mmCIF file of C-alpha atoms and ligand atoms in Angstrom:
data_model
loop_
_atom_site.group_PDB
_atom_site.id
_atom_site.type_symbol
_atom_site.label_atom_id
_atom_site.label_comp_id
_atom_site.label_asym_id
_atom_site.label_seq_id
_atom_site.Cartn_x
_atom_site.Cartn_y
_atom_site.Cartn_z
ATOM 1 C CA MET Y 752 100.626 -16.090 -141.649
ATOM 2 C CA SER Y 753 100.330 -12.825 -139.742
ATOM 3 C CA VAL Y 754 99.702 -9.638 -141.725
ATOM 4 C CA ALA Y 755 99.843 -7.362 -138.669
ATOM 5 C CA SER Y 756 102.082 -4.267 -138.862
ATOM 6 C CA THR Y 757 105.198 -4.504 -136.721
ATOM 7 C CA ASN Y 758 106.203 -0.847 -136.800
ATOM 8 C CA PHE Y 759 104.165 2.218 -137.663
ATOM 9 C CA GLU Y 760 105.404 4.094 -140.713
ATOM 10 C CA PRO Y 761 103.899 7.513 -141.361
ATOM 11 C CA HIS Y 762 101.084 7.504 -143.980
ATOM 12 C CA LYS Y 763 101.067 3.712 -144.066
ATOM 13 C CA MET Y 764 97.973 1.752 -143.133
ATOM 14 C CA ILE Y 765 98.427 -0.134 -139.857
ATOM 15 C CA VAL Y 766 97.146 -3.717 -139.742
ATOM 16 C CA ALA Y 767 96.069 -4.974 -136.297
ATOM 17 C CA GLU Y 768 95.041 -8.568 -135.674
ATOM 18 C CA HIS Y 769 94.664 -8.357 -131.915
ATOM 19 C CA ILE Y 770 92.804 -5.926 -129.679
ATOM 20 C CA GLN Y 771 96.081 -4.906 -127.993
ATOM 21 C CA GLN Y 772 97.621 -4.088 -131.383
ATOM 22 C CA LEU Y 773 94.526 -2.110 -132.316
ATOM 23 C CA LYS Y 774 94.636 -0.079 -129.076
ATOM 24 C CA LYS Y 775 98.325 0.631 -129.672
ATOM 25 C CA ALA Y 776 97.611 1.752 -133.238
ATOM 26 C CA ILE Y 777 94.738 4.005 -132.087
ATOM 27 C CA ASN Y 778 96.961 5.536 -129.375
ATOM 28 C CA HIS Y 779 99.668 6.136 -131.966
ATOM 29 C CA LYS Y 780 97.197 8.012 -134.211
ATOM 30 C CA LYS Y 781 95.657 9.823 -131.231
ATOM 31 C CA ASN Y 782 99.088 11.058 -130.102
ATOM 32 C CA ALA Y 783 99.384 12.947 -133.372
ATOM 33 C CA ASN Y 784 95.765 14.142 -133.171
ATOM 34 C CA PRO Y 785 94.356 13.908 -129.608
ATOM 35 C CA LYS Y 786 90.920 15.320 -130.529
ATOM 36 C CA GLY Y 787 90.734 13.266 -133.715
ATOM 37 C CA VAL Y 788 87.300 11.861 -134.573
ATOM 38 C CA ILE Y 789 87.375 8.089 -135.042
ATOM 39 C CA GLY Y 790 85.332 6.912 -138.017
ATOM 40 C CA PHE Y 791 84.636 3.187 -138.191
ATOM 41 C CA VAL Y 792 83.623 1.029 -141.158
ATOM 42 C CA PRO Y 793 82.820 -2.538 -140.066
ATOM 43 C CA THR Y 794 82.848 -5.034 -142.956
ATOM 44 C CA MET Y 795 82.965 -8.734 -143.682
ATOM 45 C CA GLY Y 796 85.581 -8.209 -146.405
ATOM 46 C CA ALA Y 797 85.329 -9.100 -150.113
ATOM 47 C CA LEU Y 798 85.575 -5.353 -150.525
ATOM 48 C CA HIS Y 799 84.007 -3.573 -153.486
ATOM 49 C CA ASN Y 800 83.374 0.025 -154.487
ATOM 50 C CA GLY Y 801 80.428 0.237 -152.080
ATOM 51 C CA HIS Y 802 82.834 -0.337 -149.171
ATOM 52 C CA LEU Y 803 85.329 2.106 -150.672
ATOM 53 C CA GLN Y 804 82.567 4.740 -150.723
ATOM 54 C CA LEU Y 805 81.930 4.083 -147.018
ATOM 55 C CA ILE Y 806 85.646 4.605 -146.352
ATOM 56 C CA GLU Y 807 85.665 7.753 -148.484
ATOM 57 C CA LYS Y 808 82.692 9.145 -146.546
ATOM 58 C CA ALA Y 809 84.378 8.140 -143.253
ATOM 59 C CA SER Y 810 87.541 9.970 -144.257
ATOM 60 C CA GLN Y 811 85.530 13.112 -145.102
ATOM 61 C CA GLU Y 812 83.809 13.064 -141.722
ATOM 62 C CA SER Y 813 86.565 11.822 -139.406
ATOM 63 C CA ASP Y 814 90.296 12.104 -138.693
ATOM 64 C CA ILE Y 815 91.175 8.468 -138.047
ATOM 65 C CA VAL Y 816 89.530 5.825 -140.244
ATOM 66 C CA ILE Y 817 89.338 2.269 -138.937
ATOM 67 C CA VAL Y 818 88.028 -0.578 -141.093
ATOM 68 C CA SER Y 819 87.362 -4.038 -139.677
ATOM 69 C CA ILE Y 820 87.108 -7.260 -141.626
ATOM 70 C CA PHE Y 821 85.450 -10.090 -139.765
ATOM 71 C CA VAL Y 822 83.167 -12.705 -141.331
ATOM 72 C CA ASN Y 823 80.784 -12.926 -138.419
ATOM 73 C CA PRO Y 824 79.534 -16.501 -137.939
ATOM 74 C CA THR Y 825 76.647 -15.486 -135.663
ATOM 75 C CA GLN Y 826 74.754 -13.660 -138.416
ATOM 76 C CA PHE Y 827 74.631 -16.608 -140.821
ATOM 77 C CA ASN Y 828 71.598 -18.800 -140.270
ATOM 78 C CA ASP Y 829 72.745 -21.138 -143.061
ATOM 79 C CA PRO Y 830 76.172 -22.815 -142.515
ATOM 80 C CA GLU Y 831 76.523 -23.308 -146.297
ATOM 81 C CA ASP Y 832 76.125 -19.556 -146.809
ATOM 82 C CA LEU Y 833 78.889 -18.924 -144.243
ATOM 83 C CA LYS Y 834 81.146 -21.452 -145.978
ATOM 84 C CA LYS Y 835 80.503 -19.913 -149.414
ATOM 85 C CA TYR Y 836 80.902 -16.294 -148.280
ATOM 86 C CA PRO Y 837 83.754 -14.811 -150.388
ATOM 87 C CA ARG Y 838 87.049 -14.308 -148.550
ATOM 88 C CA THR Y 839 89.598 -12.208 -150.458
ATOM 89 C CA ILE Y 840 91.902 -10.845 -147.777
ATOM 90 C CA SER Y 841 95.004 -10.107 -149.924
ATOM 91 C CA ALA Y 842 92.948 -8.229 -152.515
ATOM 92 C CA ASP Y 843 91.104 -6.432 -149.675
ATOM 93 C CA ILE Y 844 94.392 -5.274 -148.108
ATOM 94 C CA GLU Y 845 95.604 -4.012 -151.491
ATOM 95 C CA LYS Y 846 92.396 -1.987 -151.952
ATOM 96 C CA LEU Y 847 92.575 -0.604 -148.418
ATOM 97 C CA GLU Y 848 96.202 0.440 -148.843
ATOM 98 C CA LYS Y 849 95.106 2.643 -151.754
ATOM 99 C CA SER Y 850 92.165 4.058 -149.757
ATOM 100 C CA ASN Y 851 92.044 6.484 -146.840
ATOM 101 C CA CYS Y 852 91.927 3.677 -144.281
ATOM 102 C CA ASP Y 853 94.349 4.371 -141.409
ATOM 103 C CA ILE Y 854 93.935 1.165 -139.434
ATOM 104 C CA LEU Y 855 92.678 -2.227 -140.572
ATOM 105 C CA PHE Y 856 91.419 -4.436 -137.745
ATOM 106 C CA LEU Y 857 91.355 -8.148 -138.578
ATOM 107 C CA PRO Y 858 90.159 -9.737 -135.356
ATOM 108 C CA HIS Y 859 90.150 -13.435 -134.563
ATOM 109 C CA GLU Y 860 86.881 -15.046 -133.528
ATOM 110 C CA LYS Y 861 88.295 -15.817 -130.055
ATOM 111 C CA GLU Y 862 88.834 -12.117 -129.374
ATOM 112 C CA VAL Y 863 85.482 -11.025 -130.742
ATOM 113 C CA TYR Y 864 83.656 -13.688 -128.750
ATOM 114 C CA PRO Y 865 85.995 -14.455 -125.812
ATOM 115 C CA ASP Y 866 83.245 -16.264 -123.873
ATOM 116 C CA GLY Y 867 82.014 -18.177 -126.888
ATOM 117 C CA ILE Y 868 78.703 -17.350 -128.506
ATOM 118 C CA ASN Y 869 76.470 -16.796 -125.535
ATOM 119 C CA SER Y 870 72.832 -15.968 -125.718
ATOM 120 C CA TYR Y 871 72.640 -12.282 -126.487
ATOM 121 C CA LYS Y 872 69.377 -10.529 -125.774
ATOM 122 C CA ILE Y 873 67.995 -7.389 -127.277
ATOM 123 C CA ASP Y 874 64.451 -6.275 -128.012
ATOM 124 C CA PHE Y 875 64.267 -4.825 -131.504
ATOM 125 C CA SER Y 876 60.657 -3.603 -131.080
ATOM 126 C CA GLY Y 877 59.586 -5.745 -134.025
ATOM 127 C CA LEU Y 878 62.171 -4.327 -136.481
ATOM 128 C CA ASP Y 879 63.668 -7.822 -136.692
ATOM 129 C CA LYS Y 880 60.403 -9.599 -137.414
ATOM 130 C CA VAL Y 881 59.761 -8.208 -140.888
ATOM 131 C CA MET Y 882 61.418 -8.791 -144.280
ATOM 132 C CA GLU Y 883 64.916 -10.299 -143.675
ATOM 133 C CA GLY Y 884 63.826 -11.346 -140.187
ATOM 134 C CA LYS Y 885 61.096 -13.602 -141.608
ATOM 135 C CA TYR Y 886 63.596 -15.580 -143.674
ATOM 136 C CA ARG Y 887 66.860 -15.390 -141.719
ATOM 137 C CA ASP Y 888 66.331 -16.623 -138.165
ATOM 138 C CA ASP Y 889 68.323 -14.630 -135.617
ATOM 139 C CA HIS Y 890 70.310 -12.894 -138.365
ATOM 140 C CA PHE Y 891 69.887 -9.492 -136.720
ATOM 141 C CA VAL Y 892 70.716 -10.844 -133.262
ATOM 142 C CA GLY Y 893 74.068 -11.906 -134.779
ATOM 143 C CA VAL Y 894 74.541 -8.524 -136.475
ATOM 144 C CA ALA Y 895 73.723 -6.572 -133.291
ATOM 145 C CA MET Y 896 75.937 -8.881 -131.212
ATOM 146 C CA VAL Y 897 79.010 -8.320 -133.399
ATOM 147 C CA VAL Y 898 78.399 -4.617 -134.000
ATOM 148 C CA GLU Y 899 77.973 -3.926 -130.267
ATOM 149 C CA ARG Y 900 81.152 -5.892 -129.542
ATOM 150 C CA LEU Y 901 83.121 -4.112 -132.284
ATOM 151 C CA PHE Y 902 81.882 -0.713 -131.044
ATOM 152 C CA ASP Y 903 83.037 -1.709 -127.578
ATOM 153 C CA ILE Y 904 86.514 -2.596 -128.875
ATOM 154 C CA VAL Y 905 86.992 0.265 -131.368
ATOM 155 C CA GLN Y 906 85.131 3.020 -129.434
ATOM 156 C CA PRO Y 907 84.357 5.005 -132.591
ATOM 157 C CA ASN Y 908 82.733 8.442 -132.673
ATOM 158 C CA LYS Y 909 81.014 7.690 -135.975
ATOM 159 C CA ALA Y 910 80.201 4.449 -137.789
ATOM 160 C CA PHE Y 911 79.320 4.137 -141.468
ATOM 161 C CA PHE Y 912 76.839 1.631 -142.931
ATOM 162 C CA GLY Y 913 75.574 1.150 -146.489
ATOM 163 C CA LEU Y 914 71.881 1.603 -147.204
ATOM 164 C CA LYS Y 915 71.754 -1.508 -149.378
ATOM 165 C CA ASP Y 916 71.192 -3.219 -146.042
ATOM 166 C CA PHE Y 917 68.302 -0.887 -145.283
ATOM 167 C CA GLN Y 918 66.874 -3.006 -142.463
ATOM 168 C CA GLN Y 919 70.332 -3.476 -140.921
ATOM 169 C CA VAL Y 920 70.763 0.307 -140.700
ATOM 170 C CA ALA Y 921 67.405 0.588 -138.867
ATOM 171 C CA ILE Y 922 68.441 -2.235 -136.512
ATOM 172 C CA ILE Y 923 71.828 -0.642 -135.742
ATOM 173 C CA LYS Y 924 70.250 2.776 -135.082
ATOM 174 C CA HIS Y 925 67.871 1.003 -132.697
ATOM 175 C CA LEU Y 926 70.768 -0.872 -131.010
ATOM 176 C CA VAL Y 927 72.650 2.359 -130.384
ATOM 177 C CA ARG Y 928 69.508 4.015 -128.995
ATOM 178 C CA VAL Y 929 68.485 1.255 -126.586
ATOM 179 C CA ARG Y 930 72.024 0.470 -125.383
ATOM 180 C CA GLN Y 931 72.847 4.201 -125.200
ATOM 181 C CA ILE Y 932 76.070 3.756 -127.170
ATOM 182 C CA ASP Y 933 77.750 7.067 -127.840
ATOM 183 C CA VAL Y 934 78.343 6.714 -131.579
ATOM 184 C CA GLU Y 935 76.782 8.501 -134.534
ATOM 185 C CA ILE Y 936 75.423 6.130 -137.182
ATOM 186 C CA VAL Y 937 75.999 7.518 -140.673
ATOM 187 C CA PRO Y 938 73.977 5.814 -143.440
ATOM 188 C CA VAL Y 939 75.627 5.921 -146.879
ATOM 189 C CA ASN Y 940 73.786 5.663 -150.210
ATOM 190 C CA ILE Y 941 73.750 2.472 -152.258
ATOM 191 C CA VAL Y 942 76.510 2.196 -154.856
ATOM 192 C CA ARG Y 943 75.455 0.531 -158.127
ATOM 193 C CA SER Y 944 77.204 -0.863 -161.175
ATOM 194 C CA PRO Y 945 76.798 1.355 -164.269
ATOM 195 C CA GLU Y 946 73.860 -0.911 -165.239
ATOM 196 C CA GLY Y 947 72.198 -0.557 -161.818
ATOM 197 C CA LEU Y 948 73.110 -3.711 -159.881
ATOM 198 C CA ALA Y 949 73.547 -2.806 -156.198
ATOM 199 C CA LEU Y 950 77.154 -3.608 -155.277
ATOM 200 C CA SER Y 951 77.464 -6.496 -152.833
ATOM 201 C CA SER Y 952 80.219 -8.908 -151.824
ATOM 202 C CA ARG Y 953 77.883 -11.679 -152.937
ATOM 203 C CA ASN Y 954 77.973 -10.377 -156.542
ATOM 204 C CA GLN Y 955 81.400 -12.065 -156.795
ATOM 205 C CA LEU Y 956 79.517 -15.360 -156.718
ATOM 206 C CA LEU Y 957 77.462 -14.434 -159.838
ATOM 207 C CA SER Y 958 78.421 -15.318 -163.416
ATOM 208 C CA LYS Y 959 78.417 -12.585 -166.083
ATOM 209 C CA GLU Y 960 75.048 -13.814 -167.307
ATOM 210 C CA GLN Y 961 73.617 -13.917 -163.788
ATOM 211 C CA LYS Y 962 74.746 -10.318 -163.217
ATOM 212 C CA GLU Y 963 72.626 -9.368 -166.226
ATOM 213 C CA ASP Y 964 69.670 -11.444 -164.974
ATOM 214 C CA ALA Y 965 69.971 -9.820 -161.540
ATOM 215 C CA LEU Y 966 69.273 -6.386 -163.074
ATOM 216 C CA ILE Y 967 65.590 -7.313 -162.943
ATOM 217 C CA ILE Y 968 65.713 -6.268 -159.259
ATOM 218 C CA TYR Y 969 66.850 -2.720 -160.011
ATOM 219 C CA ASN Y 970 64.546 -2.412 -163.007
ATOM 220 C CA THR Y 971 61.569 -3.582 -160.929
ATOM 221 C CA LEU Y 972 62.400 -0.968 -158.269
ATOM 222 C CA LEU Y 973 62.572 1.732 -160.947
ATOM 223 C CA PHE Y 974 59.238 0.501 -162.296
ATOM 224 C CA GLY Y 975 57.804 0.724 -158.768
ATOM 225 C CA LYS Y 976 59.057 4.291 -158.460
ATOM 226 C CA SER Y 977 57.324 5.247 -161.698
ATOM 227 C CA LEU Y 978 54.102 3.519 -160.563
ATOM 228 C CA ALA Y 979 54.252 5.500 -157.320
ATOM 229 C CA LYS Y 980 53.554 8.631 -159.375
ATOM 230 C CA GLU Y 981 50.215 7.148 -160.470
ATOM 231 C CA TYR Y 982 49.052 4.947 -157.581
ATOM 232 C CA ASP Y 983 48.687 5.369 -153.815
ATOM 233 C CA ASN Y 984 47.577 1.877 -152.971
ATOM 234 C CA THR Y 985 50.626 -0.294 -152.308
ATOM 235 C CA ALA Y 986 48.760 -3.545 -153.134
ATOM 236 C CA ASP Y 987 48.211 -2.250 -156.700
ATOM 237 C CA ILE Y 988 51.831 -1.166 -157.035
ATOM 238 C CA LEU Y 989 53.162 -4.498 -155.726
ATOM 239 C CA ARG Y 990 50.867 -6.477 -158.030
ATOM 240 C CA HIS Y 991 52.249 -4.660 -161.097
ATOM 241 C CA MET Y 992 55.821 -4.867 -159.797
ATOM 242 C CA LYS Y 993 55.572 -8.605 -159.149
ATOM 243 C CA ALA Y 994 54.170 -9.234 -162.644
ATOM 244 C CA TYR Y 995 57.120 -7.290 -164.075
ATOM 245 C CA PHE Y 996 59.652 -9.083 -161.844
ATOM 246 C CA ASP Y 997 58.272 -12.477 -162.898
ATOM 247 C CA LYS Y 998 59.310 -11.778 -166.499
ATOM 248 C CA GLY Y 999 62.883 -12.289 -165.285
ATOM 249 C CA SER Y 1000 64.463 -15.528 -164.095
ATOM 250 C CA LEU Y 1001 65.056 -14.738 -160.394
ATOM 251 C CA LYS Y 1002 63.129 -16.370 -157.561
ATOM 252 C CA LEU Y 1003 61.440 -13.752 -155.410
ATOM 253 C CA GLU Y 1004 61.623 -14.156 -151.638
ATOM 254 C CA TYR Y 1005 59.834 -10.940 -150.704
ATOM 255 C CA MET Y 1006 58.881 -7.590 -152.131
ATOM 256 C CA GLU Y 1007 57.465 -5.115 -149.655
ATOM 257 C CA ILE Y 1008 56.676 -1.425 -149.445
ATOM 258 C CA VAL Y 1009 57.439 -0.235 -145.938
ATOM 259 C CA ASP Y 1010 57.571 2.766 -143.655
ATOM 260 C CA PRO Y 1011 61.278 3.788 -143.468
ATOM 261 C CA ASN Y 1012 61.268 4.043 -139.665
ATOM 262 C CA THR Y 1013 59.033 1.232 -138.409
ATOM 263 C CA LEU Y 1014 59.684 -1.033 -141.450
ATOM 264 C CA LYS Y 1015 56.006 -2.002 -141.254
ATOM 265 C CA PRO Y 1016 54.236 -2.627 -144.570
ATOM 266 C CA LEU Y 1017 52.282 0.391 -145.816
ATOM 267 C CA GLN Y 1018 48.752 0.109 -147.197
ATOM 268 C CA SER Y 1019 48.964 3.497 -148.782
ATOM 269 C CA LEU Y 1020 52.074 5.356 -149.990
ATOM 270 C CA GLU Y 1021 53.575 7.962 -147.686
ATOM 271 C CA PRO Y 1022 56.612 10.218 -148.134
ATOM 272 C CA GLY Y 1023 59.775 8.165 -147.562
ATOM 273 C CA ALA Y 1024 58.066 4.866 -148.521
ATOM 274 C CA HIS Y 1025 60.706 2.272 -149.367
ATOM 275 C CA CYS Y 1026 60.349 -0.793 -151.538
ATOM 276 C CA CYS Y 1027 62.600 -3.674 -150.421
ATOM 277 C CA ILE Y 1028 63.285 -6.830 -152.439
ATOM 278 C CA ALA Y 1029 65.069 -10.098 -151.643
ATOM 279 C CA ALA Y 1030 65.502 -12.675 -154.398
ATOM 280 C CA TYR Y 1031 67.615 -15.632 -155.412
ATOM 281 C CA CYS Y 1032 69.706 -15.470 -158.551
ATOM 282 C CA GLY Y 1033 70.606 -19.154 -158.829
ATOM 283 C CA GLU Y 1034 71.993 -19.995 -155.383
ATOM 284 C CA VAL Y 1035 72.909 -16.412 -154.544
ATOM 285 C CA ARG Y 1036 70.585 -14.372 -152.368
ATOM 286 C CA LEU Y 1037 70.453 -10.681 -153.277
ATOM 287 C CA ILE Y 1038 68.738 -7.732 -151.591
ATOM 288 C CA ASP Y 1039 68.065 -4.210 -152.777
ATOM 289 C CA ASN Y 1040 65.757 -1.307 -151.999
ATOM 290 C CA MET Y 1041 64.689 2.107 -153.217
ATOM 291 C CA GLN Y 1042 62.738 5.031 -151.865
ATOM 292 C CA ILE Y 1043 59.765 5.142 -154.188
ATOM 293 C CA ARG Y 1044 58.039 8.243 -152.796
HETATM 294 O O1 LIG A 1116 77.023 -5.325 -143.389
HETATM 295 C C1 LIG A 1116 77.917 -6.124 -143.061
HETATM 296 O O2 LIG A 1116 78.895 -6.350 -143.781
HETATM 297 C C2 LIG A 1116 77.798 -6.861 -141.736
HETATM 298 O O3 LIG A 1116 76.472 -7.168 -141.450
HETATM 299 C C3 LIG A 1116 78.436 -6.093 -140.556
HETATM 300 C C4 LIG A 1116 77.737 -4.783 -140.278
HETATM 301 C C5 LIG A 1116 79.908 -5.830 -140.878
HETATM 302 C C6 LIG A 1116 78.369 -6.949 -139.285
HETATM 303 O O4 LIG A 1116 79.032 -8.158 -139.441
#
């Protein structure tokens, strides 16, 4: 069933399912505000407060806020993960209607990838080879492919990305630089539950007990930050952090302390050093990070 808007009522969010509808909606908004800055928040849906913060930030920094929801198949290296990814479109639309989103773009795969999924080439200068890249083959190729395509369709002036996906933000900044795309990338701070769990669409797949278990990630990062006041050597810090993490029940995939720009592991702490963690809580893969110095 189509959820696209058929006529544009003032102050009502417009829903566009096709590129033509989106262009029409943007023109409609631009007529009222020709110099209006377009702020774009690309998402894969299953919206939570972290997304709503991105939209809030977008509405503070732009005049027309466009949100897209598209579960991008090319960034999933595991078909099971793609199948399990939460899809909550009615609840998402309800949340967006209460937010400052002006236009929701819900594209179909055929319009995002009209020529099918062709081989897409981009050199990430090694940013894709570390951390997530070691465990999720071609994940960032899929992310860059869809983000470049969405930028091409939406033509935003600014685009907003959450820093929970710290490596993704570095990859997208790189994409925009090498492809010379005229869009400002605005990173937005991680939003956490009151207990400290980084908000993620995947948290919907966790039981109440698992959400408590998953706090070990945040607590380990906090522990790392406190160790960074005492130690300079990252091997020492990681050893203590891993021992602490192992007291919990999650399965660690990686824990690294990296330079925030190159994402290369640091031997010795430097200002801006980030600790990044990926771990499994049951079947659910979670990531988080924190600047520790
Ligand atoms: O962060 C996400 O939700 C996705 O990776 C993105 C940027 C929407 C691309 O599909």
